[in-house]
Short mmCIF file of C-alpha atoms and ligand atoms in Angstrom, two decimals:
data_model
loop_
_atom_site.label_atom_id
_atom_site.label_comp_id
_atom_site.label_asym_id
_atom_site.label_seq_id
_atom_site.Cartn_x
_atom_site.Cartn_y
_atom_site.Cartn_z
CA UNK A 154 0.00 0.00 0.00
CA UNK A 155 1.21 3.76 -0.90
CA UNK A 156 2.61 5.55 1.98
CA UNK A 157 0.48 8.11 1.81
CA UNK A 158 -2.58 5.73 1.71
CA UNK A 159 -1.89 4.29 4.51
CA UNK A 160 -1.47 7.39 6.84
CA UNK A 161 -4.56 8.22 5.47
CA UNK A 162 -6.44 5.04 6.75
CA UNK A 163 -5.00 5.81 10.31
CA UNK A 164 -5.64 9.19 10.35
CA UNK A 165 -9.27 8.44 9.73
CA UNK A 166 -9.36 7.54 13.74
CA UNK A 167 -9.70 4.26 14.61
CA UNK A 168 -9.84 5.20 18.46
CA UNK A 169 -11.97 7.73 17.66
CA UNK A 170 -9.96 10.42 18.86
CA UNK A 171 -8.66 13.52 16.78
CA UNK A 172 -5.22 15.07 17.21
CA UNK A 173 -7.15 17.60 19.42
CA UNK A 174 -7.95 15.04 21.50
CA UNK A 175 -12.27 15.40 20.55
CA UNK A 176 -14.04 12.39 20.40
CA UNK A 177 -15.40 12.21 16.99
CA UNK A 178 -17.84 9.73 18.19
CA UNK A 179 -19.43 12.16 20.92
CA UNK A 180 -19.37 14.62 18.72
CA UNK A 181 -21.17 12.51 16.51
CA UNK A 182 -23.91 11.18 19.37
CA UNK A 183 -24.74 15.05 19.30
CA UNK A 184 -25.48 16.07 16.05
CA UNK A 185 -27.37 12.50 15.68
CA UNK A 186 -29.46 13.09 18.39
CA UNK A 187 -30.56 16.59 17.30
CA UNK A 188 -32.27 14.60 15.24
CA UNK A 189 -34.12 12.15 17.50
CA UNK A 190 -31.55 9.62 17.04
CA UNK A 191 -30.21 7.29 19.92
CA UNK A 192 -26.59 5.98 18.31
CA UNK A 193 -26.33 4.10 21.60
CA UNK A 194 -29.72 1.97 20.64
CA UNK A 195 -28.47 1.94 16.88
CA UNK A 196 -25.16 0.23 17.63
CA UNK A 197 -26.90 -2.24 20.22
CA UNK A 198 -29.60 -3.27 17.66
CA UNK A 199 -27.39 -4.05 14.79
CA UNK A 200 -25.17 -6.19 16.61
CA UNK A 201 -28.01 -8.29 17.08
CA UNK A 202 -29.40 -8.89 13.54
CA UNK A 203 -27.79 -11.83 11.89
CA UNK A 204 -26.40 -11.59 8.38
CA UNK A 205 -25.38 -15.45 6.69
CA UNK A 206 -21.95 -15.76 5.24
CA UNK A 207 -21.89 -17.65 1.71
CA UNK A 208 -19.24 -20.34 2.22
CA UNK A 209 -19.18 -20.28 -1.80
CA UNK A 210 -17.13 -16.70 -1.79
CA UNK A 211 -13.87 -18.96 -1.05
CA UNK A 212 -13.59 -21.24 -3.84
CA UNK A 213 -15.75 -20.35 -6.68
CA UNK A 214 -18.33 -22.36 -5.55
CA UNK A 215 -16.35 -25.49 -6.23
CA UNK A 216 -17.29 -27.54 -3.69
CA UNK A 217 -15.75 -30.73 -2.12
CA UNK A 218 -16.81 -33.24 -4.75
CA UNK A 219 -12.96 -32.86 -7.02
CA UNK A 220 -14.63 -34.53 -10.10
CA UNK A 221 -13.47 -31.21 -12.33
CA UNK A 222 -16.91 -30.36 -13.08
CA UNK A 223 -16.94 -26.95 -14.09
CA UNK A 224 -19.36 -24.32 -12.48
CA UNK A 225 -22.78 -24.90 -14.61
CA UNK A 226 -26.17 -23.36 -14.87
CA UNK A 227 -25.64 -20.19 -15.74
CA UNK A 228 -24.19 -18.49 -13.46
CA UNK A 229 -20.14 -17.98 -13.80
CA UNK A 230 -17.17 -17.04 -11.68
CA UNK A 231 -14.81 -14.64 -13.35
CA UNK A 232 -11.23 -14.43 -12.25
CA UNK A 233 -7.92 -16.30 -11.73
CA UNK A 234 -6.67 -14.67 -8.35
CA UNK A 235 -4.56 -16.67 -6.72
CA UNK A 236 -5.01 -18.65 -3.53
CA UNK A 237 -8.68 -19.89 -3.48
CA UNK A 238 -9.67 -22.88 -1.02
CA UNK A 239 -9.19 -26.05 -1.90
CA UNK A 240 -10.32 -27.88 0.86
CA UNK A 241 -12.39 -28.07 3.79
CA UNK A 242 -9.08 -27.27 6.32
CA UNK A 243 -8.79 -24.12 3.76
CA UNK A 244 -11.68 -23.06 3.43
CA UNK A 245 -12.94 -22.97 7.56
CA UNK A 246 -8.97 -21.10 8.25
CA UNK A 247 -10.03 -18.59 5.81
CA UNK A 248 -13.79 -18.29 7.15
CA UNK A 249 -12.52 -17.62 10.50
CA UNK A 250 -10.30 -14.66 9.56
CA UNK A 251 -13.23 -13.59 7.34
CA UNK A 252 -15.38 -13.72 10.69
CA UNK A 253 -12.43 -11.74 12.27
CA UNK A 254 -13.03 -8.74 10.77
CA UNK A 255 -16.98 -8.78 10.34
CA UNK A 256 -19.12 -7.04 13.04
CA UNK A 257 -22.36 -8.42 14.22
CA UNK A 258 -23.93 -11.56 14.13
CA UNK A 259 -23.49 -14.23 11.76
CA UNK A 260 -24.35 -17.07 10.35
CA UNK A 261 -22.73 -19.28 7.78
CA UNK A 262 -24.55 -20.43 4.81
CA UNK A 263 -23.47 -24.30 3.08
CA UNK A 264 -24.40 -25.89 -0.66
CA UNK A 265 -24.72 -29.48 -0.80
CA UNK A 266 -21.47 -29.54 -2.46
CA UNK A 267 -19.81 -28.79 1.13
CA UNK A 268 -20.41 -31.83 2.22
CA UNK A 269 -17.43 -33.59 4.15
CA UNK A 270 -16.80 -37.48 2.99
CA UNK A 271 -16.11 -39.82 6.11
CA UNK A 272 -14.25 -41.82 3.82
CA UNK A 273 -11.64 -41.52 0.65
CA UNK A 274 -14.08 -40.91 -2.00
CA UNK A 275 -16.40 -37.52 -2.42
CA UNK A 276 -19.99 -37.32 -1.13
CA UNK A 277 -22.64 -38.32 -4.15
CA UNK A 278 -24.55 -36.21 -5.32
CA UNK A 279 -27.79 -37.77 -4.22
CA UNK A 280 -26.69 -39.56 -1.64
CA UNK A 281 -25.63 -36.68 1.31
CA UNK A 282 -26.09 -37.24 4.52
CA UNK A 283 -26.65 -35.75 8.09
CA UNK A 284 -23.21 -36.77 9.17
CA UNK A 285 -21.37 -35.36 6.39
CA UNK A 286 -22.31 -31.80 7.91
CA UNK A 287 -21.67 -33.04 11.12
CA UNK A 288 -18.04 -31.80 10.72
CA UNK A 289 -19.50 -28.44 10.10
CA UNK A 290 -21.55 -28.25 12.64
CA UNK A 291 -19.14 -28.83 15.21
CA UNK A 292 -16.98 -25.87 13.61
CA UNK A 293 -20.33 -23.53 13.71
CA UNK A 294 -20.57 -24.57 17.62
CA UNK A 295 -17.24 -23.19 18.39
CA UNK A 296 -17.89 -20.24 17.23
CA UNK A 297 -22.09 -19.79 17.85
CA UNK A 298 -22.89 -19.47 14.54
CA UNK A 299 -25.72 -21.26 12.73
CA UNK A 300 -25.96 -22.94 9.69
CA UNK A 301 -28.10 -22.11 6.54
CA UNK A 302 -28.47 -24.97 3.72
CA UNK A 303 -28.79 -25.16 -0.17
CA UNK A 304 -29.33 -28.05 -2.39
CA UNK A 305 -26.96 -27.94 -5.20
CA UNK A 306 -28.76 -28.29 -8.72
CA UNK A 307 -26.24 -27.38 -11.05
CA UNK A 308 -21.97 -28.45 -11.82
CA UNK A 309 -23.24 -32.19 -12.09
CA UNK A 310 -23.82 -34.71 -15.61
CA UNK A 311 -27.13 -34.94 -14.47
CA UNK A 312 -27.73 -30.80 -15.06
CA UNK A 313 -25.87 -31.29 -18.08
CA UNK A 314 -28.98 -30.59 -20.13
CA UNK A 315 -29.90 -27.39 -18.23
CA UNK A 316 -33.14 -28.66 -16.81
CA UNK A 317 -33.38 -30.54 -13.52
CA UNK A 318 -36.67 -30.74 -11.41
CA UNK A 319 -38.69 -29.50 -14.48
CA UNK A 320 -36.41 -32.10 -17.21
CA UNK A 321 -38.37 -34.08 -19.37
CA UNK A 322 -36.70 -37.20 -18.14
CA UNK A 323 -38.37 -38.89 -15.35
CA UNK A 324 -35.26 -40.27 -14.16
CA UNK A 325 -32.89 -36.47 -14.54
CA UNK A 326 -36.61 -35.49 -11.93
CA UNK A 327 -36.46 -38.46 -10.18
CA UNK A 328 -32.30 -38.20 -9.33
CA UNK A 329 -32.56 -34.46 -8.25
CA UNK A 330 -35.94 -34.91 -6.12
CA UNK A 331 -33.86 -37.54 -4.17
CA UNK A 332 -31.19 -34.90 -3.81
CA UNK A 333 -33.54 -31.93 -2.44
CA UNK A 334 -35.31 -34.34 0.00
CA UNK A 335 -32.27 -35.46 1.18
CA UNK A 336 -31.04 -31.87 1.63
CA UNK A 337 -34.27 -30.72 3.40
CA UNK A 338 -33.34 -33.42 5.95
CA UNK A 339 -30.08 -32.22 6.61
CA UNK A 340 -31.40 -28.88 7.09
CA UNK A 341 -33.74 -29.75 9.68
CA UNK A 342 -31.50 -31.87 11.34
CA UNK A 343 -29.00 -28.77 11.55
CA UNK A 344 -32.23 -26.97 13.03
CA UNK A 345 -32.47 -29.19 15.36
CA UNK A 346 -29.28 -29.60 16.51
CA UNK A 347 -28.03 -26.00 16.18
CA UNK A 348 -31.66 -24.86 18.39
CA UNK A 349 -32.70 -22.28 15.74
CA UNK A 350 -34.12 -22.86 11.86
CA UNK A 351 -31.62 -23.18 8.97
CA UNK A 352 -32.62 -21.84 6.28
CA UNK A 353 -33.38 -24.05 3.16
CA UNK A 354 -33.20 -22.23 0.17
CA UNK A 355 -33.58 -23.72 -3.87
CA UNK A 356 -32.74 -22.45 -6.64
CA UNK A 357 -32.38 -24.47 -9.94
CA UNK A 358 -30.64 -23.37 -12.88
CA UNK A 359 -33.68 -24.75 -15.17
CA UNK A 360 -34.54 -22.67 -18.82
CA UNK A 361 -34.35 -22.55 -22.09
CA UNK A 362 -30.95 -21.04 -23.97
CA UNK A 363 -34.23 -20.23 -27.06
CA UNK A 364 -37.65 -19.72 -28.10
CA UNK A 365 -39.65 -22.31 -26.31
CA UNK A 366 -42.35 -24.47 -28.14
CA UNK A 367 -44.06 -25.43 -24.22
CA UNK A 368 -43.49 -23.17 -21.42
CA UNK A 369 -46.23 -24.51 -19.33
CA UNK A 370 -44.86 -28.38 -19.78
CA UNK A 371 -41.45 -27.60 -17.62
CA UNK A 372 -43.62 -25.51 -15.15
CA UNK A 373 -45.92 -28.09 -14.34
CA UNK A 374 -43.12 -30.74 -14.03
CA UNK A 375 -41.31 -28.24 -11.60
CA UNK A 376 -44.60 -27.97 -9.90
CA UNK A 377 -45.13 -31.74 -9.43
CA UNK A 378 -41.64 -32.18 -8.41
CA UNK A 379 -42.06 -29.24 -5.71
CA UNK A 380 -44.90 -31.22 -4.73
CA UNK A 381 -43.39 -34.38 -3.86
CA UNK A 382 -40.35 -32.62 -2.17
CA UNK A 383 -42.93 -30.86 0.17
CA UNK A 384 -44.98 -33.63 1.21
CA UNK A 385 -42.34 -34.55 3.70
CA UNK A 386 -42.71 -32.36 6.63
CA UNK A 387 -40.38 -30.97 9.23
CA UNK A 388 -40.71 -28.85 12.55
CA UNK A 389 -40.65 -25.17 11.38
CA UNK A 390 -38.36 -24.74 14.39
CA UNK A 391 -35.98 -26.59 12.91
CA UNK A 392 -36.54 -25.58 8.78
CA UNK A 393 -37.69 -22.60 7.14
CA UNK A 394 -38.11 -23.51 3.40
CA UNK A 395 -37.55 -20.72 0.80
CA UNK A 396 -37.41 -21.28 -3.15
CA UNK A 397 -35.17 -18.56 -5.07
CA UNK A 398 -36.70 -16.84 -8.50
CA UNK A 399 -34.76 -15.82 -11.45
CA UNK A 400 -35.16 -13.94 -14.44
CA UNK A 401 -32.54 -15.77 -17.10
CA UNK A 402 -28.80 -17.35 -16.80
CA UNK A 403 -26.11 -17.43 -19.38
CA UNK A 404 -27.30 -20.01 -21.59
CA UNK A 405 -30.39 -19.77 -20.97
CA UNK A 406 -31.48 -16.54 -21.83
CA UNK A 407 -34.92 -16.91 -23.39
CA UNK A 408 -36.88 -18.83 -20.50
CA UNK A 409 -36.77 -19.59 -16.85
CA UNK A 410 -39.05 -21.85 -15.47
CA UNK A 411 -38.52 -20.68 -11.98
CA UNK A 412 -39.92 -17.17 -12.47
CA UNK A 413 -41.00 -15.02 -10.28
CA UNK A 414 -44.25 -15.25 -11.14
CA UNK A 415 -43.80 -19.20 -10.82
CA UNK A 416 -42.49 -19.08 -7.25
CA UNK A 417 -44.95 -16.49 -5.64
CA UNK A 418 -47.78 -18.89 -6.51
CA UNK A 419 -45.82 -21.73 -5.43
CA UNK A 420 -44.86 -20.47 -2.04
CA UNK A 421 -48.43 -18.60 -1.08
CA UNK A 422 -49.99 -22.00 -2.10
CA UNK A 423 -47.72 -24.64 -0.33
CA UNK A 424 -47.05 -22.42 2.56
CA UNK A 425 -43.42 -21.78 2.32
CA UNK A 426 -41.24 -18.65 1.51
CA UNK A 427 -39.47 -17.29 -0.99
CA UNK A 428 -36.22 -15.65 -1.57
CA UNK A 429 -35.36 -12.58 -3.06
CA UNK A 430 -31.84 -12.06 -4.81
CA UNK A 431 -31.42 -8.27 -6.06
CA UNK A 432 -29.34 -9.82 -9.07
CA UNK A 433 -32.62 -11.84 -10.41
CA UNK A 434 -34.67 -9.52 -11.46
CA UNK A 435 -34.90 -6.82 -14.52
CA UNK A 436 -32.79 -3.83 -14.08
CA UNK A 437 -35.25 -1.17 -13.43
CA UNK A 438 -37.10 -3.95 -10.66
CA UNK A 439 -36.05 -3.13 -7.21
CA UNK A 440 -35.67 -5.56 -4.14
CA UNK A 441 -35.98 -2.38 -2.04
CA UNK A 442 -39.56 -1.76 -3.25
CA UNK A 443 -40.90 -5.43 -2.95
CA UNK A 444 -39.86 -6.59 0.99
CA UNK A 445 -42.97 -4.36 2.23
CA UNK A 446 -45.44 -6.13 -0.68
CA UNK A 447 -43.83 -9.83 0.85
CA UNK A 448 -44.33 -8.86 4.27
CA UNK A 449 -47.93 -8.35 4.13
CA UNK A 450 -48.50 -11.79 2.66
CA UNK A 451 -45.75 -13.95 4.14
CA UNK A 452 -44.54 -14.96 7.56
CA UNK A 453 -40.80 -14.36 6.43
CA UNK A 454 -38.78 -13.43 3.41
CA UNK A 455 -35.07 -14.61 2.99
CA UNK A 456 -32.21 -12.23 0.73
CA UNK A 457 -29.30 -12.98 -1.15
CA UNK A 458 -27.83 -9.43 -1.37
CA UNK A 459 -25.47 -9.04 -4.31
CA UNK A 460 -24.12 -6.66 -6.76
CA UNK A 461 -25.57 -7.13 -10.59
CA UNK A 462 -23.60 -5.50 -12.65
CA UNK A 463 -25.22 -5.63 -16.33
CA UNK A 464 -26.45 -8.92 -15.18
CA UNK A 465 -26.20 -11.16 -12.54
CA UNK A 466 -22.97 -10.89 -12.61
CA UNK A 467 -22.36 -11.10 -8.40
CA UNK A 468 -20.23 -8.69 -7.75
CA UNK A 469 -18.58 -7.87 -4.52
CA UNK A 470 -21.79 -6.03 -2.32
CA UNK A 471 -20.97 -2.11 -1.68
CA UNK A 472 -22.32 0.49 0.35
CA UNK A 473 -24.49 1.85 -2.13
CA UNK A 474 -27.89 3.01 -2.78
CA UNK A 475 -29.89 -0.13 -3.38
CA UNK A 476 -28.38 -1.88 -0.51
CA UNK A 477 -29.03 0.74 1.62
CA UNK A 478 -32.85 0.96 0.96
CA UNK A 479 -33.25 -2.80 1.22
CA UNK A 480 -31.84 -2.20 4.90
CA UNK A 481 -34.36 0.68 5.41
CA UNK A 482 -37.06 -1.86 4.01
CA UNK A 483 -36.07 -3.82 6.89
CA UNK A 484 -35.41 -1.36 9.66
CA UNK A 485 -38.37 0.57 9.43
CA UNK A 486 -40.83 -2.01 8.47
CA UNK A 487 -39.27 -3.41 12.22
CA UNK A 488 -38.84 -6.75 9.87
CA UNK A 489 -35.52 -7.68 11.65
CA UNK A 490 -36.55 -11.12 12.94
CA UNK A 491 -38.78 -11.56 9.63
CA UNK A 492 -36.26 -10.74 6.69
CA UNK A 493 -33.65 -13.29 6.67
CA UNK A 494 -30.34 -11.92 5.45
CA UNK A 495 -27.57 -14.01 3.29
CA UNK A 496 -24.78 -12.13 1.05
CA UNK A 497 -24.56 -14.42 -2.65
CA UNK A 498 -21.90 -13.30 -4.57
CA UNK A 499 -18.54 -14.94 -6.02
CA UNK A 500 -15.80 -12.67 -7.22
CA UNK A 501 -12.73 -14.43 -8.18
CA UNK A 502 -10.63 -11.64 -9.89
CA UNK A 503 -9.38 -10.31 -6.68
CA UNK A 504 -8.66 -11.98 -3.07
CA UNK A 505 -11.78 -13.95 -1.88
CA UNK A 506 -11.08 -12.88 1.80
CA UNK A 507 -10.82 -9.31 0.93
CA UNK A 508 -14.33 -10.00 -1.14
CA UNK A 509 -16.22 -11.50 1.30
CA UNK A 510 -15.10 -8.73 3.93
CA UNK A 511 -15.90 -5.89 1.79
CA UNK A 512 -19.67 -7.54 1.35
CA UNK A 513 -19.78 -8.35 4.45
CA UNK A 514 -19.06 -4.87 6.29
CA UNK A 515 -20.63 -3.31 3.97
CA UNK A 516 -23.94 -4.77 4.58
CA UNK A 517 -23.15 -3.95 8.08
CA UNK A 518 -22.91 -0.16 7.51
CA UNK A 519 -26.08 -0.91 5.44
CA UNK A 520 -28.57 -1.98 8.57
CA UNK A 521 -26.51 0.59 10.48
CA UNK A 522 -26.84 3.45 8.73
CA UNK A 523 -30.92 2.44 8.64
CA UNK A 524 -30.86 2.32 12.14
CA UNK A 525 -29.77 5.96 12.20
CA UNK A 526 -32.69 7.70 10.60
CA UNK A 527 -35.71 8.70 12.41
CA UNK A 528 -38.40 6.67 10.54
CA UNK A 529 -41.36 7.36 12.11
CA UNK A 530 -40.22 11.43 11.53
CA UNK A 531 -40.36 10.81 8.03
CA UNK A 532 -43.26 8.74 7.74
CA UNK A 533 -45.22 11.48 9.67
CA UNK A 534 -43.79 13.52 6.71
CA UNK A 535 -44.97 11.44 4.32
CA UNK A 536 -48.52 10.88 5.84
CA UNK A 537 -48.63 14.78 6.31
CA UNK A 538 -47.90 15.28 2.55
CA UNK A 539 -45.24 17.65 3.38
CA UNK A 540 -42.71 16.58 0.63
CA UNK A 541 -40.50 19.23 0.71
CA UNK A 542 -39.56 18.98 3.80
CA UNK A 543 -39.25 15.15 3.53
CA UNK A 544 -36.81 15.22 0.59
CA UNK A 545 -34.36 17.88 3.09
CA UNK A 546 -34.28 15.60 5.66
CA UNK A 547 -33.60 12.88 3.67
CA UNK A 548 -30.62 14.32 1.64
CA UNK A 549 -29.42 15.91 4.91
CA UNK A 550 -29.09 12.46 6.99
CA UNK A 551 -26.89 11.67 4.19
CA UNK A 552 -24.09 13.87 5.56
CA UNK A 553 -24.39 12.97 9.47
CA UNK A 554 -21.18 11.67 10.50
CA UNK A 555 -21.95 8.20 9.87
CA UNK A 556 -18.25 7.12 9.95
CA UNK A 557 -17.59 7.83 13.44
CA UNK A 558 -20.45 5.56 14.65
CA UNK A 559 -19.50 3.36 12.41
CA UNK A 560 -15.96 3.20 13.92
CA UNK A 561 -17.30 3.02 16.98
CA UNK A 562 -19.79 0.02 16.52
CA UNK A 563 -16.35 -1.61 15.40
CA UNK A 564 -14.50 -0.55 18.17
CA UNK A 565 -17.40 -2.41 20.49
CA UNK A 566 -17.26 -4.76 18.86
CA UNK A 567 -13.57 -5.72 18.98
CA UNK A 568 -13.37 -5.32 14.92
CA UNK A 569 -10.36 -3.53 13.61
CA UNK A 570 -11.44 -0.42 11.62
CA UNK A 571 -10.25 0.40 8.34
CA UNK A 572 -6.93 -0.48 8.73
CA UNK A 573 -8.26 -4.53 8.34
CA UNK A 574 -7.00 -5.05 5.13
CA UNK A 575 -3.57 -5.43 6.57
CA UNK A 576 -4.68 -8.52 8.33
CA UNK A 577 -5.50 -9.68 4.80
CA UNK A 578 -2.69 -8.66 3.06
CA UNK A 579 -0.40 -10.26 5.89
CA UNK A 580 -2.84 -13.44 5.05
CA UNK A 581 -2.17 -13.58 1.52
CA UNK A 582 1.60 -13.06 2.07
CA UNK A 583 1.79 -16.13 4.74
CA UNK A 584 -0.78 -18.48 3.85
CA UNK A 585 -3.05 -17.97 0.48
CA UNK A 586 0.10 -17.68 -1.91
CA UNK A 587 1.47 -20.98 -0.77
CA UNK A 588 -1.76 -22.54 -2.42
C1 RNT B 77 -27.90 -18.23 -8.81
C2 RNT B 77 -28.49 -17.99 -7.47
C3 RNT B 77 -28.01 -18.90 -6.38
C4 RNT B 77 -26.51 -19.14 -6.41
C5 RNT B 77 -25.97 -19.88 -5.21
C6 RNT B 77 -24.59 -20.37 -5.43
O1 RNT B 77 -28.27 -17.29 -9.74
O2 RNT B 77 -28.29 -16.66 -7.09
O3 RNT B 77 -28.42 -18.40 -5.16
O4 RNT B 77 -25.82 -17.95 -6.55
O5 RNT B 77 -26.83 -20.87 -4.83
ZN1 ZN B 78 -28.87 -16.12 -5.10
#
C-alpha cells in the first residue's frame, strides 16, 4: 500500500480520537441526536441482527466433490486470483479470519457440495447425509454461529442438459428430487441440533438457452416435483423452506421456469417462503420496493444481497444506494426477525477474503446506517404530505457523520477499523500464496 494511503487510513481515527484530543464519536452522538436519534440503541440493535456468510465466496463455488466439473447453470465465476480454497481445512482457516473482521452476528450459509466425505471418496450427489455436515456443525458450535443450507442443482452430468426438477426425463426429476429431500433433511437436522431454523433455500438453474415451443410443460413438471419434495414435513423450528426466482442465466437466456411469477404462486400455495436475490430480477425492478409487498402476505422473506452488474454478474456487495434501501425496508418495516439476510456473490478476480469482507461490512454499515434515521419522523412527513420537507431531511441524513459511529460500533465490537485489510494482506503473504 502507498505511503500516503496508509497514513490516510489511520488518520481516519480508529480510536476515535482527533489530534485535538475530541471524540469524533461524541461529537457525533450530538449532532445525531438533534435529530431524535439514539446511536447508543443503533449500535446495540445491529449487533443483534444476523447476516449469513456464503461459504461459496472462497472457492468459486467449487465444492468438495474434485470430479473437475466446471461451475454450470448459468451463473459464472470470473477471475484467476490466486489462492482460493481447496479444501475443507482451507476453506474454515479462511472463514474464520473472514469472521475476524466482520461485526455483528453471523451465520454461515453451506451448498450441498460442502459436504465432508467420512471416507476416501467424495460425497454423491444424491446420496448426502446428516453426518457429512456433522463436521461443520461442530466448527459452527465453536464459534455460535448457525448454519443455513442449499441443495446444489447445477456443476453435475445430471444438469448437463440445463433442466433438472422441471427435465423431461423422469429419471434427470427423479435423481434431483432424491437430492432436495435429502437436503431438506439435513437442514432440519441442523435446526435441530443448532436450536434455531436453517434456512433451506432452492434455486435451480432450469430454462431454455431459445424460443420455447411449451413453457407450461417444464412448469408443471417443476410444480409436481415441488410437490413431492414438500410432502415430507419438518418442525418449522428446525426448517424454514424458501425457493429462489430468477429472471434468465447465461445459456439460458430466453426462458426460466422458476420465475418469479412461478415461485410467488408456489410459495403462497404450499405455505413456504421465498427468496429474493437483487441480481434476479430486470434492471429497473427493485428488491428495495418489494420486501414491504412480501411482508404483508408472508410470515418471512429470505435475501441474497449481491451486486448485478449488467447482469447477474455477483459482484462484490458495496455500500451503495440499493443496498441501503433494502436495509431501510427492513429497519423501518421493524422486519428484523422476519427478513432473513444471506450475502450471494462470487468474485474471483481479486482476493476472496478481501471480497467477502468488503460484502460483508458493507452490509453492516447498510442496517446501520438504517438504524440511524428517524423513521417514524419521516413517515409522519410522508402521511402529512409535506414533501419538501421530507426530501431535506432525507438528503441531509446523508451527511451525518456516519463514519464515526461506524468506527465506533467496530471498536465495540472488537473489529479492527479500516486499517483490516492489513490482516488480509499479511494473510495472503503467509498463507493464500502458498496454495
Ligand atoms: C444463482 C443464485 C443462487 C446461487 C448460489 C450459489 O443465480 O443466485 O443463489 O448464486 O446458490
Ligand atoms: Zn442467489
Amino acid at each position: 500500500m502507498a505511503k500516503a494511503m496508509k497514513k490516510d487510513l489511520m488518520d481516519s481515527n480508529p480510536d476515535g480520537l482527533t489530534n485535538k484530543g475530541v471524540n469524533m464519536y461524541t461529537k457525533a452522538q450530538e449532532q445525531y441526536k438533534k435529530w431524535g436519534i439514539d446511536t447508543e440503541a443503533a449500535i446495540k440493535k445491529c449487533a443483534e441482527i444476523s447476516v449469513s456468510l456464503h461459504c461459496w465466496q472462497g472457492d468459486d463455488i467449487a465444492g468438495f466433490e474434485n470430479t473437475g466439473a466446471a461451475l454450470s447453470g448459468g451463473i459464472q465465476a470470473t477471475g484467476n486470483y490466486p489462492g482460493k480454497a481447496r479444501n475443507k481445512d482451507e476453506l474454515m482457516r479462511d472463514l474464520d479470519l473472514v469472521f475476524s473482521l466482520i461485526p455483528g452476528k453471523k451465520r454461515l450459509n453451506l451448498h450441498e457440495i460442502y459436504a465432508i466425505s467420512d471416507n476416501d471418496s467424495p460425497v454423491k450427489r444424491d446420496q448426502p447425509e446428516c453426518r457429512h455436515f456433522d463436521p461443520w456443525l461442530t466448527w459452527a458450535k465453536a464459534r455460535n454461529i448457525g448454519i443455513d443450507f442449499n441443495p446444489t442443482l447445477f456443476s453435475h452430468p445430471m444438469a448437463a442438459s440445463g433442466l433438472t426438477l422441471s427435465s423431461p426425463d423422469k429419471n434427470i426429476r427423479d435423481f434431483w428430487i432424491r437430492h432436495v429431500k435429502a437436503c431438506r433433511k439435513i437442514a432440519a437436522y441442523i435446526g435441530e441440533k443448532q436450536g434455531s431454523p436453517s434456512l433451506h433455500n432452492i434455486w435451480i438453474p432450469d430454462g431454455l438457452k431459445d424460443v420455447p415451443a411449451d413453457r407450461l410443460g417444464p412448469r408443471q413438471r417443476l410444480k409436481e416435483s415441488l410437490d413431492e419434495i414438500f410432502s415430507v414435513h419438518y418442525d418449522k423450528n428446525h426448517i424454514i423452506d424458501v425457493v429462489e426466482s430468477k429472471v434468465f442465466g447465461i445459456g439460458l437466456e430466453s426462458y426460466t421456469v422458476g420465475s418469479s411469477d412461478f415461485y410467488l404462486g408456489y410459495a403462497a400455495k404450499a405455505g413456504i417462503n421465498v427468496l429474493l436475490d437483487n441480481g434476479h430480477y430486470h434492471p429497473t425492478e427493485l428488491v428495495s420496493d418489494k420486501i414491504s409487498s412480501f411482508l404483508l402476505s408472508f410470515d418471512k422473506i429470505a435475501l441474497h444481497v449481491t451486486r448485478p452488474v449488467r447482469w447477474d454478474s455477483d459482484h462484490v456487495v458495496l455500500f451503495e444506494d440499493e443496498v441501503k434501501e433494502i436495509a431501510k425496508e427492513i429497519i423501518r418495516n421493524d422486519a428484523e426477525d422476519r427478513v432473513l439476510i444471506g450475502l450471494d456473490y462470487f468474485d474471483a478476480s481479486i482476493n476472496r477474503v478481501a471480497a467477502w469482507v468488503i460484502g460483508a461490512r458493507n452490509m453492516q454499515k447498510a442496517l446501520l446506517n438504517a438504524l440511524l434515521m428517524p423513521h417514524g419522523d419521516l413517515k409522519k412527513l410522508q402521511d402529512t404530505g409535506n414533501f419538501s420537507k421530507l426530501l431535506v431531511c432525507q438528503e441531509e441524513l446523508k451527511t451525518l457523520p456516519f463514519g464515526a459511529v461506524w468506527d465506533e460500533y467496530l471498536l465495540r465490537q472488537h473489529i479492527t477499523g479500516s486499517d483490516w485489510y492489513g490482516t488480509v494482506e499479511k494473510y495472503e503473504n503467509d498463507v493464500l500464496k502458498f496454495r
